[in-house]
mmCIF file of C-alpha atoms in Angstrom:
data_model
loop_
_atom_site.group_PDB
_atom_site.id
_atom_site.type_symbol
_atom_site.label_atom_id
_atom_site.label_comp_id
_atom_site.label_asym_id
_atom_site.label_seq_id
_atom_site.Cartn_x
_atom_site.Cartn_y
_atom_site.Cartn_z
ATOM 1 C CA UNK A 1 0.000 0.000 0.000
ATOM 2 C CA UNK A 2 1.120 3.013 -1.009
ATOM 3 C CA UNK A 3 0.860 6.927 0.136
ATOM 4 C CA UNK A 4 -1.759 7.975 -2.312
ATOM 5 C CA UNK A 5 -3.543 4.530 -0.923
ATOM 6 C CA UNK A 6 -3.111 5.731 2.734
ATOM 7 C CA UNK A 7 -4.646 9.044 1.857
ATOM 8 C CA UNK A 8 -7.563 7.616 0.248
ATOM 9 C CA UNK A 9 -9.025 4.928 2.966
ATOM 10 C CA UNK A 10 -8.002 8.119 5.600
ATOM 11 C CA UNK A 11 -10.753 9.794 3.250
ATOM 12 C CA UNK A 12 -13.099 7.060 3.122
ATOM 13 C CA UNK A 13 -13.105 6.870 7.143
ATOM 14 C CA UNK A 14 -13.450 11.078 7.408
ATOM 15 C CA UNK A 15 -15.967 9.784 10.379
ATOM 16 C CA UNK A 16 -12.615 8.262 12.463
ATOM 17 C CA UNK A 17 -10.492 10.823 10.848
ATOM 18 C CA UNK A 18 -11.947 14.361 11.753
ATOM 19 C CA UNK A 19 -12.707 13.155 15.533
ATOM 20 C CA UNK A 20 -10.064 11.861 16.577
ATOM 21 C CA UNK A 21 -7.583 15.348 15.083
ATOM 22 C CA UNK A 22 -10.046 17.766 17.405
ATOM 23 C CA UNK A 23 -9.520 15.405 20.331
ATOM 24 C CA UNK A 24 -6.035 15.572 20.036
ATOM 25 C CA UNK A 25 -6.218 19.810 19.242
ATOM 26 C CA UNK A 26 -8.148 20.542 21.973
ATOM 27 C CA UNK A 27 -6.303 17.988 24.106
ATOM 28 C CA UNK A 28 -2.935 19.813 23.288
ATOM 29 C CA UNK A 29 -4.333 23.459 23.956
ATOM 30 C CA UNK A 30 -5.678 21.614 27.258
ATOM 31 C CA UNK A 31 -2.043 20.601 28.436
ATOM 32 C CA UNK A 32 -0.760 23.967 27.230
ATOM 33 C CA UNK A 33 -2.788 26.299 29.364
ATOM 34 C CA UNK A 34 -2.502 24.012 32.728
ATOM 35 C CA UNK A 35 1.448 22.952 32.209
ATOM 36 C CA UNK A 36 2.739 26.073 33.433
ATOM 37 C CA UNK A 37 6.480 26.935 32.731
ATOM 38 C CA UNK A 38 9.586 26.607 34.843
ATOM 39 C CA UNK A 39 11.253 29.607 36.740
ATOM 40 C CA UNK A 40 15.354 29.432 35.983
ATOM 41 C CA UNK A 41 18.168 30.908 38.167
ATOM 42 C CA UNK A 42 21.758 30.240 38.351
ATOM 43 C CA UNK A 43 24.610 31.520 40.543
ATOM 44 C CA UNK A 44 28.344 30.964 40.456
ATOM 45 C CA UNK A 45 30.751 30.740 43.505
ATOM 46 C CA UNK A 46 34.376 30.941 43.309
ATOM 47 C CA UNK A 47 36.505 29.063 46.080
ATOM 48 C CA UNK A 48 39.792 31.352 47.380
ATOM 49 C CA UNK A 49 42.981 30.170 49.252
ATOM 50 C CA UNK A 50 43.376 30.647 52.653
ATOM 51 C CA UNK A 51 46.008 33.728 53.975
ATOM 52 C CA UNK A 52 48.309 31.138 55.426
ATOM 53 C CA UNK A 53 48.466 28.971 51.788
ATOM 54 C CA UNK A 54 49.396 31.970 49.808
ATOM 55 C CA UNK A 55 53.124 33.070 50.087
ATOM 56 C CA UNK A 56 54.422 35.584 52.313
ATOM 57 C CA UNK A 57 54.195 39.038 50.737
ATOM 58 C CA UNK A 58 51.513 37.985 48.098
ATOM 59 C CA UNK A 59 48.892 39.924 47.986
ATOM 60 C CA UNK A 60 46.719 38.729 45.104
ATOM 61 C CA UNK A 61 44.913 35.459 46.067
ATOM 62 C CA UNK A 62 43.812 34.671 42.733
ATOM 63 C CA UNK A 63 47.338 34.082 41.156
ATOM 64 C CA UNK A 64 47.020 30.870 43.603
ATOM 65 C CA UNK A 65 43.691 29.306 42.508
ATOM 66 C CA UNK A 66 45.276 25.633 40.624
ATOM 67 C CA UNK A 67 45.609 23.694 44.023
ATOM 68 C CA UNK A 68 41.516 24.046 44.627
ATOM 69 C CA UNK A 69 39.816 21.707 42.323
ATOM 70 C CA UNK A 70 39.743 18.567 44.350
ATOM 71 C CA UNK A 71 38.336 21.365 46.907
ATOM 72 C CA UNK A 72 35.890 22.273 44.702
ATOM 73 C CA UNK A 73 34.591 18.806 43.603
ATOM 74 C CA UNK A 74 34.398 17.795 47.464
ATOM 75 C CA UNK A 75 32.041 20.814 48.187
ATOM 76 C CA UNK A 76 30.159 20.013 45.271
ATOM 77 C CA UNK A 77 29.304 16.331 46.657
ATOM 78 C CA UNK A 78 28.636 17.777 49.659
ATOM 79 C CA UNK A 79 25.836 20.620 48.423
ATOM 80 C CA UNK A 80 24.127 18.003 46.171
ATOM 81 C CA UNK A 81 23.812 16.012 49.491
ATOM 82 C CA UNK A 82 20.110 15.744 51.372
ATOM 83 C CA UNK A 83 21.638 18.221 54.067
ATOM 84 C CA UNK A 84 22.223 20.922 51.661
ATOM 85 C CA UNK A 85 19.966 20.863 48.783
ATOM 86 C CA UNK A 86 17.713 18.052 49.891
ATOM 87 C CA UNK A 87 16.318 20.896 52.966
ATOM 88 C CA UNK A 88 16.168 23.403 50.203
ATOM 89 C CA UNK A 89 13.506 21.588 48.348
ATOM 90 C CA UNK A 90 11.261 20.739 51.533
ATOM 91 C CA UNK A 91 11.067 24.233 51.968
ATOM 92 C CA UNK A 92 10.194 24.889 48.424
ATOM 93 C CA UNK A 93 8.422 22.101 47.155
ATOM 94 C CA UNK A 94 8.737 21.176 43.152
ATOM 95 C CA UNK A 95 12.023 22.956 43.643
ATOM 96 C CA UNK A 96 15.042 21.724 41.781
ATOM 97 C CA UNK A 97 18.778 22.033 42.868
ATOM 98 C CA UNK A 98 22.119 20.803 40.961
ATOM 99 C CA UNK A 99 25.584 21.796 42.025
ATOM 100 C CA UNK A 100 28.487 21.323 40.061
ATOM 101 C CA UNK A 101 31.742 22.401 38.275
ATOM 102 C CA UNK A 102 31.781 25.055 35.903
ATOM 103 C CA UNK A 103 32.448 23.554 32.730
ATOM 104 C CA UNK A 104 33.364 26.657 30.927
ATOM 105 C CA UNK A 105 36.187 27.577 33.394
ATOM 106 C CA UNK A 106 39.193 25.267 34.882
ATOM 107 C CA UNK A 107 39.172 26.709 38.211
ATOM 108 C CA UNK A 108 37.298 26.000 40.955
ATOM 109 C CA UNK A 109 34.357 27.559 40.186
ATOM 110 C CA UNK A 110 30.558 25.966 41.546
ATOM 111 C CA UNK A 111 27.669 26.440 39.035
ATOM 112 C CA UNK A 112 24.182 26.138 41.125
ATOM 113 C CA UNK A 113 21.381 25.770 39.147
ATOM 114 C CA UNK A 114 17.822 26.533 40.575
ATOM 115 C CA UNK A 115 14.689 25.489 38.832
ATOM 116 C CA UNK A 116 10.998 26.331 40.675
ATOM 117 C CA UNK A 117 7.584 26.478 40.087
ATOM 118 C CA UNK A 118 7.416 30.339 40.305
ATOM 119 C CA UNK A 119 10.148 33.459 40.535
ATOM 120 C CA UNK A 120 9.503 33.911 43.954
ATOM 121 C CA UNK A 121 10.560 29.729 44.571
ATOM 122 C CA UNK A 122 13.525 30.402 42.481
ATOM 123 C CA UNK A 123 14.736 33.108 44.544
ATOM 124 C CA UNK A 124 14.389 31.837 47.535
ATOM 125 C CA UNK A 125 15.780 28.899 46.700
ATOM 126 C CA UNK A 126 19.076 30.467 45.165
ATOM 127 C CA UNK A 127 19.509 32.494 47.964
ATOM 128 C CA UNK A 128 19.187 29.578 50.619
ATOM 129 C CA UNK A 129 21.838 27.231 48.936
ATOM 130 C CA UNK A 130 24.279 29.967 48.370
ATOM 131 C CA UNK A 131 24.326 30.942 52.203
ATOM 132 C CA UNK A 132 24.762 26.968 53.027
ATOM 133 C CA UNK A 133 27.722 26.634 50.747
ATOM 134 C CA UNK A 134 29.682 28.694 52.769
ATOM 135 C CA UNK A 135 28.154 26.925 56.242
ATOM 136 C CA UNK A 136 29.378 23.775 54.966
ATOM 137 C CA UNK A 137 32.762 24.572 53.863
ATOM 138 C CA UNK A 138 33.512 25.803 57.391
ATOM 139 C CA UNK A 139 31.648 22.954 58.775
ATOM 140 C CA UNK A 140 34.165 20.477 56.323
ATOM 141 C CA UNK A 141 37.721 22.299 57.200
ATOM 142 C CA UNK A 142 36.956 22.545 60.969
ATOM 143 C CA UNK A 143 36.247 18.944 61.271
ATOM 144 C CA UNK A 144 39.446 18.499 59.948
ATOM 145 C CA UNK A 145 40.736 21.365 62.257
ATOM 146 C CA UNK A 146 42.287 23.394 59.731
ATOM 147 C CA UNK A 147 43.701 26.722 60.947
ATOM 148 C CA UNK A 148 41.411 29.924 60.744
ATOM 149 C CA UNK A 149 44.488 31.590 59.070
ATOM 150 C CA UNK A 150 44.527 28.331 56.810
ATOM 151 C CA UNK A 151 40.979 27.985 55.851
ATOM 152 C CA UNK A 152 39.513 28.256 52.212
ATOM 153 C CA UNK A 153 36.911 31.116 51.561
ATOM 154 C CA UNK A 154 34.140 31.219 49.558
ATOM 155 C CA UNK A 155 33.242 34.445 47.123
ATOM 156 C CA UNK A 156 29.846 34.787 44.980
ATOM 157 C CA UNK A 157 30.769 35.530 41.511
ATOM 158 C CA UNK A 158 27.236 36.252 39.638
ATOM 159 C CA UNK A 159 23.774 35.659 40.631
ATOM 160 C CA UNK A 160 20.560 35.924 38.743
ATOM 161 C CA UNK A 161 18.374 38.756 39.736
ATOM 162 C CA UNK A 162 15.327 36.932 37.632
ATOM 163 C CA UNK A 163 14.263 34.534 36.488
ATOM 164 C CA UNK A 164 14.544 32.641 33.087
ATOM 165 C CA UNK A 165 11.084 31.104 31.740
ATOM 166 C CA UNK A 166 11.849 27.167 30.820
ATOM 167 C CA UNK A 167 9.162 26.411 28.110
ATOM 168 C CA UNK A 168 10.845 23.123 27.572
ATOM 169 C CA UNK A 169 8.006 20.918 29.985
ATOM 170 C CA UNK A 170 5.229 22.566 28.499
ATOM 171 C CA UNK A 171 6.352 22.138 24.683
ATOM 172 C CA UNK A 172 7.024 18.448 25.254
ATOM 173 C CA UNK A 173 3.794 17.743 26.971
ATOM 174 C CA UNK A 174 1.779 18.913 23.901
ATOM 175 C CA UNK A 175 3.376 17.808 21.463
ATOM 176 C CA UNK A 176 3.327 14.356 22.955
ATOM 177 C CA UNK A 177 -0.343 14.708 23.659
ATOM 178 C CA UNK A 178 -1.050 16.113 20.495
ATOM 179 C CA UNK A 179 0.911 14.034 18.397
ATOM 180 C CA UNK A 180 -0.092 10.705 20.033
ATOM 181 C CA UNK A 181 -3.493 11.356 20.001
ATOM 182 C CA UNK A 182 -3.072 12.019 16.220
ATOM 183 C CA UNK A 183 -0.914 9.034 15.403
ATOM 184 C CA UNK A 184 -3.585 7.200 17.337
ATOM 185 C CA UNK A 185 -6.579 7.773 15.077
ATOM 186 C CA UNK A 186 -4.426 7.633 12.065
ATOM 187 C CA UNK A 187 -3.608 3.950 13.110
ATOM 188 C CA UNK A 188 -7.295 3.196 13.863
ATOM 189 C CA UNK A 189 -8.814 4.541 10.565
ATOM 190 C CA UNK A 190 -6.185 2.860 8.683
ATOM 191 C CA UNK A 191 -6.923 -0.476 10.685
ATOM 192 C CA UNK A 192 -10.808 -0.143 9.965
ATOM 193 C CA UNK A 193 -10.356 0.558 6.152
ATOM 194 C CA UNK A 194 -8.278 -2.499 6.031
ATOM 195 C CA UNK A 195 -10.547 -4.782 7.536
ATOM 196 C CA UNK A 196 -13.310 -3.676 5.428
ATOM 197 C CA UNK A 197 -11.809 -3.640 2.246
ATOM 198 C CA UNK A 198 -10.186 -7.178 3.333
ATOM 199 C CA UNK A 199 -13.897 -8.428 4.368
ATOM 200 C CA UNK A 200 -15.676 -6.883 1.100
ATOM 201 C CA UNK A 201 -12.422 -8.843 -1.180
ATOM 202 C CA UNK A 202 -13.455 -12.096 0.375
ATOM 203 C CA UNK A 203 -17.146 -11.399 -0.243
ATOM 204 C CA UNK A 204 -16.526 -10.997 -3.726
ATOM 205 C CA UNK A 205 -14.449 -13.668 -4.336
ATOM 206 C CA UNK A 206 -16.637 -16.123 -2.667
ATOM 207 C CA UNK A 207 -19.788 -15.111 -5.107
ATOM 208 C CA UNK A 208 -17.024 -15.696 -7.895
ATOM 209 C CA UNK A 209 -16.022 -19.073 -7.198
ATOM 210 C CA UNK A 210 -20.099 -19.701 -6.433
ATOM 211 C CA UNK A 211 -20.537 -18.377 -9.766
ATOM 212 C CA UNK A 212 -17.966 -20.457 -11.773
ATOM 213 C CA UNK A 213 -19.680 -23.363 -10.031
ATOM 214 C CA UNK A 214 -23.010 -22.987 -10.750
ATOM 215 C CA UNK A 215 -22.073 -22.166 -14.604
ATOM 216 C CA UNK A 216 -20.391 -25.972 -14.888
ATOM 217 C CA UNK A 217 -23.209 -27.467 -13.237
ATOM 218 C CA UNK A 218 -24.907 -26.498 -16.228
ATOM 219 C CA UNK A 219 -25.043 -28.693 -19.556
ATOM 220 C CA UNK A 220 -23.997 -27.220 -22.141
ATOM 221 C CA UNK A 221 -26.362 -29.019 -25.060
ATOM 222 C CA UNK A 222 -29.185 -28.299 -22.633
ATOM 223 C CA UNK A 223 -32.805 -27.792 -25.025
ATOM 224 C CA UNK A 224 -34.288 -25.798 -21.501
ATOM 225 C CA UNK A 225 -35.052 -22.253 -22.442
ATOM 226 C CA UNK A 226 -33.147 -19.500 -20.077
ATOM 227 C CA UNK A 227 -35.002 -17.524 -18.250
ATOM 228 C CA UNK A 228 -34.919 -13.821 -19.726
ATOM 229 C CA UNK A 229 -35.250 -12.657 -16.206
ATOM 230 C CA UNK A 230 -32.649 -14.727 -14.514
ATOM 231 C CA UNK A 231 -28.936 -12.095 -15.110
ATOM 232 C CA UNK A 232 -26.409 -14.468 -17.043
ATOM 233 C CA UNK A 233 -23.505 -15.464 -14.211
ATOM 234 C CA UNK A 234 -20.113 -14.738 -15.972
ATOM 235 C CA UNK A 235 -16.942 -16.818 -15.406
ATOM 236 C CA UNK A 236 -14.047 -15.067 -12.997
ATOM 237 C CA UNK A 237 -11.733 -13.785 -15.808
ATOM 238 C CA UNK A 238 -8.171 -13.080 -13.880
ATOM 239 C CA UNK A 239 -6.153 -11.972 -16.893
ATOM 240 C CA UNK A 240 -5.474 -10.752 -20.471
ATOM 241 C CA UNK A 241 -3.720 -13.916 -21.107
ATOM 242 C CA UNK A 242 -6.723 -16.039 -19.864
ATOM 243 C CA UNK A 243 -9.231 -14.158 -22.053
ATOM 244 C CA UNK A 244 -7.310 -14.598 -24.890
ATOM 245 C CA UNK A 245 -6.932 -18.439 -23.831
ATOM 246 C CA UNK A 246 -10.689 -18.430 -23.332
ATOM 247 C CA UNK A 247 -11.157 -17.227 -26.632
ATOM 248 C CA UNK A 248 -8.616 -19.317 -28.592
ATOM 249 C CA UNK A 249 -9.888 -22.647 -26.879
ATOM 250 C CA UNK A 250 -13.687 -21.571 -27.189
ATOM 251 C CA UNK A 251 -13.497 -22.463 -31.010
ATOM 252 C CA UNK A 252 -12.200 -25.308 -31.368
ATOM 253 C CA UNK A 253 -14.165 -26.457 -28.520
ATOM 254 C CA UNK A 254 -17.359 -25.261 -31.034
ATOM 255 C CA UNK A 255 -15.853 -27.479 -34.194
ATOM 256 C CA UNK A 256 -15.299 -30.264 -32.170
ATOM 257 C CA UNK A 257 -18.700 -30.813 -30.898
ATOM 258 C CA UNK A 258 -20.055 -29.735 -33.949
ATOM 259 C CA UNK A 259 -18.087 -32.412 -35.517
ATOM 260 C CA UNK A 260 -19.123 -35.092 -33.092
ATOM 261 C CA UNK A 261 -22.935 -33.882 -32.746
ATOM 262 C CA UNK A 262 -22.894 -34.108 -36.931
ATOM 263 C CA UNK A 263 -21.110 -37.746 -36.325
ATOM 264 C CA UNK A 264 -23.480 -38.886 -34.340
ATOM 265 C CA UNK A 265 -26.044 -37.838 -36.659
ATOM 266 C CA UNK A 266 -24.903 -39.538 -39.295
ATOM 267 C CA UNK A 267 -24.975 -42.350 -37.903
ATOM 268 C CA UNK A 268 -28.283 -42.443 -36.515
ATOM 269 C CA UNK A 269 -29.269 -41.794 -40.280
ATOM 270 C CA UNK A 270 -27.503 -44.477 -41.463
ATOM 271 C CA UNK A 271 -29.068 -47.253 -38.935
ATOM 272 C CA UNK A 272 -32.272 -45.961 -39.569
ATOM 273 C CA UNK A 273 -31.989 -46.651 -43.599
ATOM 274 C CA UNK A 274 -30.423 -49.987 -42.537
ATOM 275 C CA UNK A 275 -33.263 -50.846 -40.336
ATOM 276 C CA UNK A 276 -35.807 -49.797 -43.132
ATOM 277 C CA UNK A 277 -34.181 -51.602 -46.061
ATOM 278 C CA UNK A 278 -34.718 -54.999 -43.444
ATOM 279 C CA UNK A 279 -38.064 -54.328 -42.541
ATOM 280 C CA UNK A 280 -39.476 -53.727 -46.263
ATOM 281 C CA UNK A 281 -37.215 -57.268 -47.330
ATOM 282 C CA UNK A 282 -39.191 -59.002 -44.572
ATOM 283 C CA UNK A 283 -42.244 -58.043 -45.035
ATOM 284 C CA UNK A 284 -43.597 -59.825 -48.605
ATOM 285 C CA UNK A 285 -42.582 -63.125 -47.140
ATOM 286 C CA UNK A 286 -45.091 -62.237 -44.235
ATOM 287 C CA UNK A 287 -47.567 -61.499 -46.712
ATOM 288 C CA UNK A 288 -47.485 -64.217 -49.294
ATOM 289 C CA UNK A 289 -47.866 -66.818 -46.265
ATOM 290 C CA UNK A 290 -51.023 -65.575 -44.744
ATOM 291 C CA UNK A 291 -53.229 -67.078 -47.713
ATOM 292 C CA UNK A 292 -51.450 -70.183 -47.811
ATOM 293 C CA UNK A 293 -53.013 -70.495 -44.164
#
């Protein structure tokens, strides 16, 4: 089956068709009014050396940023932890939180992402895990009991002050309602032309064959009259080959029962003269005895 196929048992079932596409429209514009979109902030925080790591007369701390990676990536694990983020998000519910490296920049620079359900959610949120990042770095080095003098710091770079709308949620739900609903009655109209064309083929067929068979039934040499109102059955003709076959077999069929129909005449004639030539040479013998008698 081809396209132009498709198109045309789509048009045959318009009743499937033209349903099922408003359903899905009006399903789409449904998800796209209630799906509301996502509320976007970011903020970047750049780790600094302690006074007592940075050589003695130095006065710029940011010529000394290469040994604080692994210090990065360990308060990183630490903010993505229940105790940072995971309190965050019971306090805003629907509120999502991801820490991690900057990938643009090779220091140690923390990327925190906030994603909420409205602007006021996203700044809250932002706000609240940027104040724990620094709590839990000092909680982490005095553990360790790391020297005040020794201690890392923790500077905000940039943070959002709004919000970015994230369309991405709502786009995908309606499409995907919109689409599947279409794909859906596509499938179904195509199924239903299928199965009736399939059921009205076999129909057909079977008053074919129950065509072909009544036609041999039927003698050929038969003397009964045909009924003018009875419709003539015709013989399933599959091909141009088998009408011409049909047609170059039909005559010679003809001459060959003409030929034996003629034969058999003939010699019916001839056993009738036979039987009358006996008769009429019996008969004067029958005749000339009766007197005698």
């Amino acid at each position: 089956m081809n396209l132009a196929d498709t198109l045309r048992g789509l048009l045959r079932r318009w009743y499937i068709v033209i349903p099922g596409m408003l359903i899905a429209a009006i399903l789409a514009i449904f998800a796209s009014t209630t799906i509301k979109p996502d509320f976007e902030r970011t903020a970047t925080q750049l780790l600094l050396p302690g006074q007592g790591t940075i050589p003695e007369g130095a006065t710029n701390p940011y010529l000394f940023l290469g040994g604080l990676t692994q210090s990065a990536d360990v308060l990183v694990r630490s903010l993505n932890a229940d105790e940072a983020a995971g309190e965050v998000v019971q306090d805003y519910p629907g509120t999502e939180i991801t820490a991690s490296k900057d990938p643009s920049t090779s220091g140690p620079i923390i990327l925190i992402t906030v994603t909420a359900k409205s602007n006021a959610d996203a700044k809250g949120a932002l706000t609240d895990i940027l104040l724990r990042s620094a709590v839990i770095l000092e909680r982490l080095q005095s553990e360790q009991n790391v020297k005040v003098v020794d201690r890392i710091t923790i500077s905000t770079l940039t943070e959002d002050q709004s919000s970015t709308l994230q369309q991405r949620n709502r786009l995908v739900a309606t499409v995907g309602v919109g689409v599947g609903i279409a794909v859906i009655t596509i499938l179904l109209a195509s199924l239903v032309d299928g199965l009736s064309r399939r059921t009205r083929a076999g129909q057909t067929e079977g008053t074919l064959i129950e065509s072909d068979v009544e036609a041999e039934d039927v003698p050929e040499d038969s003397d009964t009259p045909a009924d003018p109102d009875t419709p003539r059955k015709q013989p399933l003709i599959t091909s141009d080959a088998d009408e011409r076959g049909r047609r170059s077999v039909g005559p010679r069929l003809f001459r060959s029962g003409r030929s034996r129909v003629a034969g058999r005449d003939r010699a019916g004639v001839g056993l009738s003269r036979k039987r009358d030539a006996s008769t009429s040479r019996k008969l004067p013998e029958s005749t000339d005895e009766a007197p005698a008698g």
